[in-house]
Amino acid sequence: MCSVSSTKDIQPCSKVAEIYFAGGCFWGVAHFFSGVSGVLEAVSGYAQGSPAFEGRPSYEEVYTDTTGFAETVRVTYRPERISLETLADLYFCIIDPLSLNRQGHDEGTRYRTGIYYSDPADLPVLQAAFEKVSARLGQPLAVELEPLRNFFEAEERHQDYLVKHPDGYCHLPSKVFKYLRLYQDLAALLGDEPDTVARMAESAALIYERMKFFWVGFYRVAPAVASEARELVLGPFQGPAACFRIGLGRGVCGTAWKEAHTVVVPDVEAFPGHIACSSLSKSEIVVPVIRNGAVTAVLDIDSTAPDTFDSSDAVWLEKICGLI
Ligand code: SME
């Protein structure tokens, strides 16, 4: 039972908002958003059906791809706990925004991607989110952005599907769920600690522990000294001993720094100029930490298996570097 000790404790009823995400098979999308802090409910359903189709469609009807409906998840959230901007940002972490009518192995207009809003005030926030992703990819997105036309909740057997069937089909890679937890836990752990090296140390430890990578660490841009070549210097890390300094444009780290974008290396042997700190490292990803438009450090992660990292790791690790 809840007790109120003083009038100061009385909170006004907090507002609840909703947004609709179509991101391929709704089983995985609903499971993902139900794990987001600040989300109250993620309900699987069918949205944006053709006006010619009357009433609630069944899963089997939507499956025919003739109803116009897209598998869609209604996300109900508390705006004071999570912003629409953050939700849209997370949505773009779990879809391929360039793929038309296909996500993972699922193909058809029912698996198209889209964000549908019921509150017109959401439009400018969503437009900004679309523009950000489109600018990053340098291409227009294959994702719809429309006012919600209609939405019908899917049959009970489709609700919380992956809770009911933990080994059931999910088009999203399992690492997406690990990254979501890592990101949320790290944001809470870092809090408002002002020391950047401390934030890097905590981040390296949590990424290493949760993701079980071989080497996780930061190289920081060393203070520029006139007459000396610019270089990165080793920062907080977890894993075997590593080299101290890396020049601008040298190795994978120096390349990510120079080009100010993430570098994914499926096979370190094939990367010209790769600096081998351990012969056990087979693949690598390096993500720049950018502050006020300038690279201040890079996050370097090594794996003992080839081809460990892809664009999904890049998107999540870029979000994580945004916390540094
Ligand atoms: N392989 C990196 C050097 C750092 S170690 O991987 C820890 C590079 O080529 O920049």
mmCIF file of C-alpha atoms and ligand atoms in Angstrom:
data_model
loop_
_atom_site.group_PDB
_atom_site.id
_atom_site.type_symbol
_atom_site.label_atom_id
_atom_site.label_comp_id
_atom_site.label_asym_id
_atom_site.label_seq_id
_atom_site.Cartn_x
_atom_site.Cartn_y
_atom_site.Cartn_z
ATOM 1 C CA MET A 1 0.000 0.000 0.000
ATOM 2 C CA CYS A 2 1.233 3.469 -0.792
ATOM 3 C CA SER A 3 1.476 6.111 1.906
ATOM 4 C CA VAL A 4 1.907 9.838 1.485
ATOM 5 C CA SER A 5 4.098 11.409 4.123
ATOM 6 C CA SER A 6 3.768 15.027 3.083
ATOM 7 C CA THR A 7 2.118 17.134 0.417
ATOM 8 C CA LYS A 8 5.546 17.369 -1.270
ATOM 9 C CA ASP A 9 5.269 13.659 -2.150
ATOM 10 C CA ILE A 10 2.018 14.060 -4.049
ATOM 11 C CA GLN A 11 2.766 13.832 -7.760
ATOM 12 C CA PRO A 12 0.284 15.012 -10.342
ATOM 13 C CA CYS A 13 -0.955 12.201 -12.588
ATOM 14 C CA SER A 14 1.840 11.739 -15.087
ATOM 15 C CA LYS A 15 1.011 11.806 -18.750
ATOM 16 C CA VAL A 16 1.081 8.687 -20.870
ATOM 17 C CA ALA A 17 1.864 8.857 -24.580
ATOM 18 C CA GLU A 18 1.866 6.361 -27.442
ATOM 19 C CA ILE A 19 3.711 5.815 -30.691
ATOM 20 C CA TYR A 20 3.454 3.056 -33.287
ATOM 21 C CA PHE A 21 6.514 1.266 -34.669
ATOM 22 C CA ALA A 22 6.467 -1.102 -37.650
ATOM 23 C CA GLY A 23 9.879 -2.768 -37.772
ATOM 24 C CA GLY A 24 9.409 -6.190 -39.334
ATOM 25 C CA CYS A 25 8.082 -9.177 -37.387
ATOM 26 C CA PHE A 26 6.270 -7.751 -34.350
ATOM 27 C CA TRP A 27 7.383 -10.539 -32.007
ATOM 28 C CA GLY A 28 10.927 -9.171 -31.778
ATOM 29 C CA VAL A 29 9.983 -5.490 -31.964
ATOM 30 C CA ALA A 30 7.484 -5.823 -29.085
ATOM 31 C CA HIS A 31 10.012 -7.794 -27.027
ATOM 32 C CA PHE A 32 12.631 -5.109 -27.597
ATOM 33 C CA PHE A 33 10.442 -2.146 -26.636
ATOM 34 C CA SER A 34 8.997 -3.924 -23.607
ATOM 35 C CA GLY A 35 12.568 -3.895 -22.242
ATOM 36 C CA VAL A 36 13.028 -0.138 -22.659
ATOM 37 C CA SER A 37 12.935 1.832 -19.379
ATOM 38 C CA GLY A 38 10.004 4.236 -19.365
ATOM 39 C CA VAL A 39 7.911 2.035 -21.678
ATOM 40 C CA LEU A 40 4.726 0.840 -20.006
ATOM 41 C CA GLU A 41 3.458 -1.511 -22.668
ATOM 42 C CA ALA A 42 4.371 -2.815 -26.115
ATOM 43 C CA VAL A 43 1.387 -4.358 -27.866
ATOM 44 C CA SER A 44 1.612 -6.236 -31.163
ATOM 45 C CA GLY A 45 -0.965 -5.372 -33.778
ATOM 46 C CA TYR A 46 -1.752 -4.412 -37.342
ATOM 47 C CA ALA A 47 -1.692 -0.802 -38.594
ATOM 48 C CA GLN A 48 -2.216 1.261 -41.716
ATOM 49 C CA GLY A 49 -4.590 -1.195 -43.377
ATOM 50 C CA SER A 50 -6.294 -0.317 -46.612
ATOM 51 C CA PRO A 51 -9.640 1.547 -46.263
ATOM 52 C CA ALA A 52 -11.147 -1.197 -48.441
ATOM 53 C CA PHE A 53 -10.526 -3.708 -45.665
ATOM 54 C CA GLU A 54 -13.247 -3.514 -43.058
ATOM 55 C CA GLY A 55 -12.826 -4.391 -39.406
ATOM 56 C CA ARG A 56 -10.142 -6.281 -37.553
ATOM 57 C CA PRO A 57 -7.886 -8.430 -39.709
ATOM 58 C CA SER A 58 -6.652 -11.849 -38.583
ATOM 59 C CA TYR A 59 -2.952 -12.752 -38.646
ATOM 60 C CA GLU A 60 -3.672 -15.072 -41.562
ATOM 61 C CA GLU A 61 -5.350 -12.269 -43.546
ATOM 62 C CA VAL A 62 -2.459 -9.886 -42.905
ATOM 63 C CA TYR A 63 -0.101 -12.695 -43.927
ATOM 64 C CA THR A 64 -1.600 -12.704 -47.441
ATOM 65 C CA ASP A 65 -0.107 -9.222 -47.950
ATOM 66 C CA THR A 66 -3.332 -7.997 -49.569
ATOM 67 C CA THR A 67 -4.834 -6.033 -46.667
ATOM 68 C CA GLY A 68 -2.349 -3.167 -46.573
ATOM 69 C CA PHE A 69 -1.708 -3.798 -42.873
ATOM 70 C CA ALA A 70 1.817 -3.750 -41.465
ATOM 71 C CA GLU A 71 2.841 -5.663 -38.344
ATOM 72 C CA THR A 72 3.113 -2.809 -35.865
ATOM 73 C CA VAL A 73 3.813 -2.378 -32.175
ATOM 74 C CA ARG A 74 1.951 0.185 -30.089
ATOM 75 C CA VAL A 75 4.394 1.550 -27.553
ATOM 76 C CA THR A 76 2.862 3.276 -24.544
ATOM 77 C CA TYR A 77 5.360 5.285 -22.515
ATOM 78 C CA ARG A 78 5.850 7.947 -19.885
ATOM 79 C CA PRO A 79 7.332 11.010 -21.613
ATOM 80 C CA GLU A 80 8.959 12.198 -18.400
ATOM 81 C CA ARG A 81 10.882 8.889 -18.218
ATOM 82 C CA ILE A 82 11.755 8.485 -21.891
ATOM 83 C CA SER A 83 11.490 10.943 -24.743
ATOM 84 C CA LEU A 84 9.992 10.277 -28.157
ATOM 85 C CA GLU A 85 13.379 11.245 -29.597
ATOM 86 C CA THR A 86 15.067 8.442 -27.620
ATOM 87 C CA LEU A 87 12.384 5.943 -28.605
ATOM 88 C CA ALA A 88 12.808 6.836 -32.289
ATOM 89 C CA ASP A 89 16.555 6.588 -31.878
ATOM 90 C CA LEU A 90 16.207 3.087 -30.387
ATOM 91 C CA TYR A 91 13.824 2.111 -33.183
ATOM 92 C CA PHE A 92 16.471 3.000 -35.752
ATOM 93 C CA CYS A 93 18.938 0.775 -33.838
ATOM 94 C CA ILE A 94 16.846 -2.325 -34.582
ATOM 95 C CA ILE A 95 15.781 -1.839 -38.204
ATOM 96 C CA ASP A 96 17.507 -1.678 -41.545
ATOM 97 C CA PRO A 97 16.089 1.686 -42.645
ATOM 98 C CA LEU A 98 17.210 1.214 -46.255
ATOM 99 C CA SER A 99 15.454 -2.110 -46.795
ATOM 100 C CA LEU A 100 12.066 -1.911 -48.505
ATOM 101 C CA ASN A 101 9.463 -4.453 -47.367
ATOM 102 C CA ARG A 102 12.096 -6.701 -45.835
ATOM 103 C CA GLN A 103 13.603 -7.003 -42.344
ATOM 104 C CA GLY A 104 15.877 -9.933 -41.596
ATOM 105 C CA HIS A 105 14.508 -12.970 -43.405
ATOM 106 C CA ASP A 106 10.947 -11.639 -43.438
ATOM 107 C CA GLU A 107 9.700 -10.216 -46.687
ATOM 108 C CA GLY A 108 6.406 -8.605 -47.717
ATOM 109 C CA THR A 109 4.579 -5.308 -47.284
ATOM 110 C CA ARG A 110 3.354 -6.551 -43.882
ATOM 111 C CA TYR A 111 6.986 -6.352 -42.756
ATOM 112 C CA ARG A 112 7.548 -2.816 -44.048
ATOM 113 C CA THR A 113 8.995 -0.250 -41.689
ATOM 114 C CA GLY A 114 7.205 2.849 -40.459
ATOM 115 C CA ILE A 115 6.527 5.151 -37.572
ATOM 116 C CA TYR A 116 2.878 6.144 -37.191
ATOM 117 C CA TYR A 117 1.841 8.887 -34.786
ATOM 118 C CA SER A 118 -1.519 9.640 -33.194
ATOM 119 C CA ASP A 119 -0.453 13.052 -31.851
ATOM 120 C CA PRO A 120 0.416 15.593 -34.613
ATOM 121 C CA ALA A 121 2.753 17.334 -32.138
ATOM 122 C CA ASP A 122 5.059 14.282 -32.530
ATOM 123 C CA LEU A 123 5.713 14.993 -36.209
ATOM 124 C CA PRO A 124 8.591 17.549 -35.895
ATOM 125 C CA VAL A 125 10.447 15.292 -33.427
ATOM 126 C CA LEU A 126 10.062 12.315 -35.750
ATOM 127 C CA GLN A 127 11.050 14.327 -38.821
ATOM 128 C CA ALA A 128 14.244 15.376 -37.039
ATOM 129 C CA ALA A 129 14.971 11.719 -36.159
ATOM 130 C CA PHE A 130 14.465 10.691 -39.808
ATOM 131 C CA GLU A 131 16.699 13.508 -41.045
ATOM 132 C CA LYS A 132 19.473 12.542 -38.618
ATOM 133 C CA VAL A 133 19.517 8.916 -39.801
ATOM 134 C CA SER A 134 19.170 9.848 -43.460
ATOM 135 C CA ALA A 135 22.092 12.300 -43.166
ATOM 136 C CA ARG A 136 24.233 9.629 -41.474
ATOM 137 C CA LEU A 137 23.483 7.103 -44.229
ATOM 138 C CA GLY A 138 23.575 9.686 -47.034
ATOM 139 C CA GLN A 139 20.413 8.210 -48.547
ATOM 140 C CA PRO A 140 16.645 8.609 -48.272
ATOM 141 C CA LEU A 141 15.054 6.067 -45.917
ATOM 142 C CA ALA A 142 12.622 3.302 -46.895
ATOM 143 C CA VAL A 143 10.679 3.972 -43.681
ATOM 144 C CA GLU A 144 7.156 5.422 -43.648
ATOM 145 C CA LEU A 145 6.321 8.408 -41.468
ATOM 146 C CA GLU A 146 2.560 8.884 -41.382
ATOM 147 C CA PRO A 147 -0.315 9.769 -39.084
ATOM 148 C CA LEU A 148 -1.855 6.579 -37.702
ATOM 149 C CA ARG A 149 -4.826 5.533 -39.871
ATOM 150 C CA ASN A 150 -5.908 2.454 -37.971
ATOM 151 C CA PHE A 151 -4.555 -0.102 -35.507
ATOM 152 C CA PHE A 152 -5.946 -3.403 -34.327
ATOM 153 C CA GLU A 153 -4.377 -5.413 -31.533
ATOM 154 C CA ALA A 154 -3.149 -8.808 -32.722
ATOM 155 C CA GLU A 155 -4.484 -12.069 -31.350
ATOM 156 C CA GLU A 156 -3.505 -12.983 -27.775
ATOM 157 C CA ARG A 157 -1.109 -15.698 -28.986
ATOM 158 C CA HIS A 158 1.033 -12.976 -30.579
ATOM 159 C CA GLN A 159 1.296 -10.872 -27.400
ATOM 160 C CA ASP A 160 4.530 -11.277 -25.403
ATOM 161 C CA TYR A 161 5.374 -14.007 -27.900
ATOM 162 C CA LEU A 162 9.058 -14.250 -27.006
ATOM 163 C CA VAL A 163 8.249 -14.356 -23.290
ATOM 164 C CA LYS A 164 5.900 -17.268 -23.950
ATOM 165 C CA HIS A 165 8.405 -18.844 -26.363
ATOM 166 C CA PRO A 166 11.928 -17.833 -25.277
ATOM 167 C CA ASP A 167 13.466 -19.910 -28.092
ATOM 168 C CA GLY A 168 10.897 -18.743 -30.637
ATOM 169 C CA TYR A 169 11.712 -17.095 -33.929
ATOM 170 C CA CYS A 170 13.099 -13.568 -33.748
ATOM 171 C CA HIS A 171 14.433 -11.701 -36.764
ATOM 172 C CA LEU A 172 16.508 -9.462 -34.487
ATOM 173 C CA PRO A 173 19.947 -10.768 -33.516
ATOM 174 C CA SER A 174 20.173 -11.663 -29.818
ATOM 175 C CA LYS A 175 22.966 -9.119 -29.329
ATOM 176 C CA VAL A 176 20.412 -6.315 -29.828
ATOM 177 C CA PHE A 177 18.762 -7.255 -26.519
ATOM 178 C CA LYS A 178 22.154 -7.443 -24.791
ATOM 179 C CA TYR A 179 23.132 -4.034 -26.152
ATOM 180 C CA LEU A 180 19.856 -2.484 -24.965
ATOM 181 C CA ARG A 181 20.484 -3.690 -21.402
ATOM 182 C CA LEU A 182 24.120 -2.655 -21.574
ATOM 183 C CA TYR A 183 23.224 0.824 -22.833
ATOM 184 C CA GLN A 184 20.532 1.414 -20.222
ATOM 185 C CA ASP A 185 22.632 0.042 -17.353
ATOM 186 C CA LEU A 186 25.684 2.027 -18.426
ATOM 187 C CA ALA A 187 23.690 5.273 -18.655
ATOM 188 C CA ALA A 188 22.442 4.676 -15.097
ATOM 189 C CA LEU A 189 25.899 3.692 -13.838
ATOM 190 C CA LEU A 190 27.706 6.692 -15.335
ATOM 191 C CA GLY A 191 25.129 9.100 -13.961
ATOM 192 C CA ASP A 192 26.619 12.586 -13.777
ATOM 193 C CA GLU A 193 30.204 11.570 -12.942
ATOM 194 C CA PRO A 194 32.193 14.471 -14.426
ATOM 195 C CA ASP A 195 35.557 12.728 -14.921
ATOM 196 C CA THR A 196 35.907 11.438 -18.480
ATOM 197 C CA VAL A 197 38.625 8.889 -17.686
ATOM 198 C CA ALA A 198 36.461 7.448 -14.906
ATOM 199 C CA ARG A 199 33.524 7.229 -17.336
ATOM 200 C CA MET A 200 35.750 5.444 -19.866
ATOM 201 C CA ALA A 201 37.039 3.016 -17.200
ATOM 202 C CA GLU A 202 33.513 2.112 -16.084
ATOM 203 C CA SER A 203 32.338 1.746 -19.692
ATOM 204 C CA ALA A 204 35.257 -0.507 -20.706
ATOM 205 C CA ALA A 205 34.589 -2.728 -17.672
ATOM 206 C CA LEU A 206 30.860 -3.088 -18.299
ATOM 207 C CA ILE A 207 31.179 -3.677 -22.064
ATOM 208 C CA TYR A 208 33.904 -6.287 -21.438
ATOM 209 C CA GLU A 209 31.947 -8.077 -18.744
ATOM 210 C CA ARG A 210 28.600 -8.108 -20.533
ATOM 211 C CA MET A 211 29.654 -8.715 -24.116
ATOM 212 C CA LYS A 212 32.619 -11.031 -23.401
ATOM 213 C CA PHE A 213 34.852 -9.397 -25.994
ATOM 214 C CA PHE A 214 38.596 -10.140 -25.996
ATOM 215 C CA TRP A 215 39.796 -6.551 -25.589
ATOM 216 C CA VAL A 216 37.784 -3.407 -24.865
ATOM 217 C CA GLY A 217 39.416 -0.055 -24.334
ATOM 218 C CA PHE A 218 39.837 3.580 -25.159
ATOM 219 C CA TYR A 219 42.638 5.436 -26.866
ATOM 220 C CA ARG A 220 42.522 9.156 -26.091
ATOM 221 C CA VAL A 221 43.656 11.948 -28.389
ATOM 222 C CA ALA A 222 46.870 13.117 -26.704
ATOM 223 C CA PRO A 223 47.101 16.862 -26.043
ATOM 224 C CA ALA A 224 48.634 18.475 -29.134
ATOM 225 C CA VAL A 225 52.209 19.585 -28.664
ATOM 226 C CA ALA A 226 53.539 21.914 -31.337
ATOM 227 C CA SER A 227 56.261 20.254 -33.424
ATOM 228 C CA GLU A 228 55.132 16.747 -32.456
ATOM 229 C CA ALA A 229 53.004 14.413 -34.569
ATOM 230 C CA ARG A 230 49.487 13.980 -33.263
ATOM 231 C CA GLU A 231 48.742 10.656 -31.648
ATOM 232 C CA LEU A 232 46.373 8.586 -29.566
ATOM 233 C CA VAL A 233 47.459 7.428 -26.119
ATOM 234 C CA LEU A 234 46.197 4.336 -24.313
ATOM 235 C CA GLY A 235 43.323 4.948 -21.909
ATOM 236 C CA PRO A 236 41.237 2.711 -19.626
ATOM 237 C CA PHE A 237 40.919 -0.822 -20.976
ATOM 238 C CA GLN A 238 40.121 -4.435 -20.133
ATOM 239 C CA GLY A 239 42.059 -7.337 -21.636
ATOM 240 C CA PRO A 240 45.696 -8.114 -22.452
ATOM 241 C CA ALA A 241 48.389 -5.409 -22.387
ATOM 242 C CA ALA A 242 48.293 -3.165 -25.455
ATOM 243 C CA CYS A 243 50.461 -0.627 -27.260
ATOM 244 C CA PHE A 244 50.694 2.863 -25.737
ATOM 245 C CA ARG A 245 50.561 5.203 -28.706
ATOM 246 C CA ILE A 246 49.034 5.214 -32.202
ATOM 247 C CA GLY A 247 49.623 7.965 -34.769
ATOM 248 C CA LEU A 248 46.914 9.818 -36.696
ATOM 249 C CA GLY A 249 45.852 7.649 -39.629
ATOM 250 C CA ARG A 250 47.815 4.629 -38.356
ATOM 251 C CA GLY A 251 46.188 1.252 -37.727
ATOM 252 C CA VAL A 252 42.446 0.858 -37.296
ATOM 253 C CA CYS A 253 42.326 3.277 -34.349
ATOM 254 C CA GLY A 254 44.240 6.038 -36.131
ATOM 255 C CA THR A 255 42.017 5.562 -39.212
ATOM 256 C CA ALA A 256 38.771 5.878 -37.212
ATOM 257 C CA TRP A 257 40.208 9.005 -35.566
ATOM 258 C CA LYS A 258 41.351 10.577 -38.844
ATOM 259 C CA GLU A 259 38.116 9.821 -40.719
ATOM 260 C CA ALA A 260 35.872 10.491 -37.690
ATOM 261 C CA HIS A 261 33.737 7.463 -38.379
ATOM 262 C CA THR A 262 33.378 3.893 -37.195
ATOM 263 C CA VAL A 263 35.643 1.302 -38.819
ATOM 264 C CA VAL A 264 34.517 -2.344 -38.858
ATOM 265 C CA VAL A 265 37.291 -4.849 -39.634
ATOM 266 C CA PRO A 266 36.031 -8.393 -40.321
ATOM 267 C CA ASP A 267 39.573 -9.754 -40.809
ATOM 268 C CA VAL A 268 42.443 -7.870 -39.195
ATOM 269 C CA GLU A 269 44.974 -9.537 -41.533
ATOM 270 C CA ALA A 270 43.260 -7.906 -44.491
ATOM 271 C CA PHE A 271 43.335 -4.366 -43.035
ATOM 272 C CA PRO A 272 46.351 -2.486 -44.394
ATOM 273 C CA GLY A 273 48.437 -1.126 -41.525
ATOM 274 C CA HIS A 274 46.571 -3.007 -38.788
ATOM 275 C CA ILE A 275 48.516 -2.814 -35.514
ATOM 276 C CA ALA A 276 48.490 -6.241 -33.847
ATOM 277 C CA CYS A 277 48.606 -5.944 -30.074
ATOM 278 C CA SER A 278 47.798 -9.663 -29.791
ATOM 279 C CA SER A 279 48.012 -12.443 -32.350
ATOM 280 C CA LEU A 280 44.734 -13.765 -30.910
ATOM 281 C CA SER A 281 42.740 -10.805 -32.233
ATOM 282 C CA LYS A 282 40.953 -11.719 -35.475
ATOM 283 C CA SER A 283 38.377 -8.975 -35.990
ATOM 284 C CA GLU A 284 37.917 -5.485 -34.628
ATOM 285 C CA ILE A 285 35.664 -2.429 -34.439
ATOM 286 C CA VAL A 286 36.778 1.106 -33.622
ATOM 287 C CA VAL A 287 34.247 3.825 -32.825
ATOM 288 C CA PRO A 288 35.181 7.490 -32.451
ATOM 289 C CA VAL A 289 34.103 9.392 -29.334
ATOM 290 C CA ILE A 290 33.012 12.770 -30.669
ATOM 291 C CA ARG A 291 32.575 15.861 -28.541
ATOM 292 C CA ASN A 292 31.596 19.240 -29.996
ATOM 293 C CA GLY A 293 32.266 17.903 -33.487
ATOM 294 C CA ALA A 294 35.826 16.756 -32.731
ATOM 295 C CA VAL A 295 37.156 13.245 -32.061
ATOM 296 C CA THR A 296 38.453 13.187 -28.486
ATOM 297 C CA ALA A 297 39.069 9.424 -28.199
ATOM 298 C CA VAL A 298 38.244 6.106 -29.834
ATOM 299 C CA LEU A 299 36.660 2.979 -28.400
ATOM 300 C CA ASP A 300 38.518 -0.088 -29.681
ATOM 301 C CA ILE A 301 37.075 -3.596 -29.372
ATOM 302 C CA ASP A 302 38.796 -6.802 -30.478
ATOM 303 C CA SER A 303 37.411 -10.298 -30.923
ATOM 304 C CA THR A 304 39.221 -13.637 -31.179
ATOM 305 C CA ALA A 305 36.678 -14.750 -33.820
ATOM 306 C CA PRO A 306 36.700 -13.419 -37.380
ATOM 307 C CA ASP A 307 33.795 -11.310 -38.638
ATOM 308 C CA THR A 308 32.341 -10.562 -35.187
ATOM 309 C CA PHE A 309 31.107 -7.018 -35.799
ATOM 310 C CA ASP A 310 28.559 -5.545 -38.194
ATOM 311 C CA SER A 311 26.493 -2.392 -38.636
ATOM 312 C CA SER A 312 24.344 -3.328 -35.641
ATOM 313 C CA ASP A 313 27.406 -3.277 -33.345
ATOM 314 C CA ALA A 314 28.413 0.030 -34.932
ATOM 315 C CA VAL A 315 25.049 1.679 -34.224
ATOM 316 C CA TRP A 316 24.934 0.501 -30.594
ATOM 317 C CA LEU A 317 28.564 1.255 -29.804
ATOM 318 C CA GLU A 318 28.138 4.732 -31.291
ATOM 319 C CA LYS A 319 25.241 5.255 -28.877
ATOM 320 C CA ILE A 320 27.422 4.009 -26.039
ATOM 321 C CA CYS A 321 30.241 6.373 -27.047
ATOM 322 C CA GLY A 322 27.653 9.153 -26.907
ATOM 323 C CA LEU A 323 27.461 8.490 -23.142
ATOM 324 C CA ILE A 324 31.176 9.113 -22.614
HETATM 325 N N1 SME B 1 44.503 -3.008 -33.520
HETATM 326 C C1 SME B 1 44.559 -1.615 -33.178
HETATM 327 C C2 SME B 1 45.599 -1.339 -32.124
HETATM 328 C C3 SME B 1 45.111 -1.421 -30.731
HETATM 329 S S1 SME B 1 44.857 -2.979 -30.153
HETATM 330 O O1 SME B 1 43.862 -3.669 -30.984
HETATM 331 C C4 SME B 1 44.356 -2.982 -28.588
HETATM 332 C C5 SME B 1 44.829 -0.804 -34.436
HETATM 333 O O2 SME B 1 45.125 -1.357 -35.497
HETATM 334 O O3 SME B 1 44.720 0.416 -34.354
#
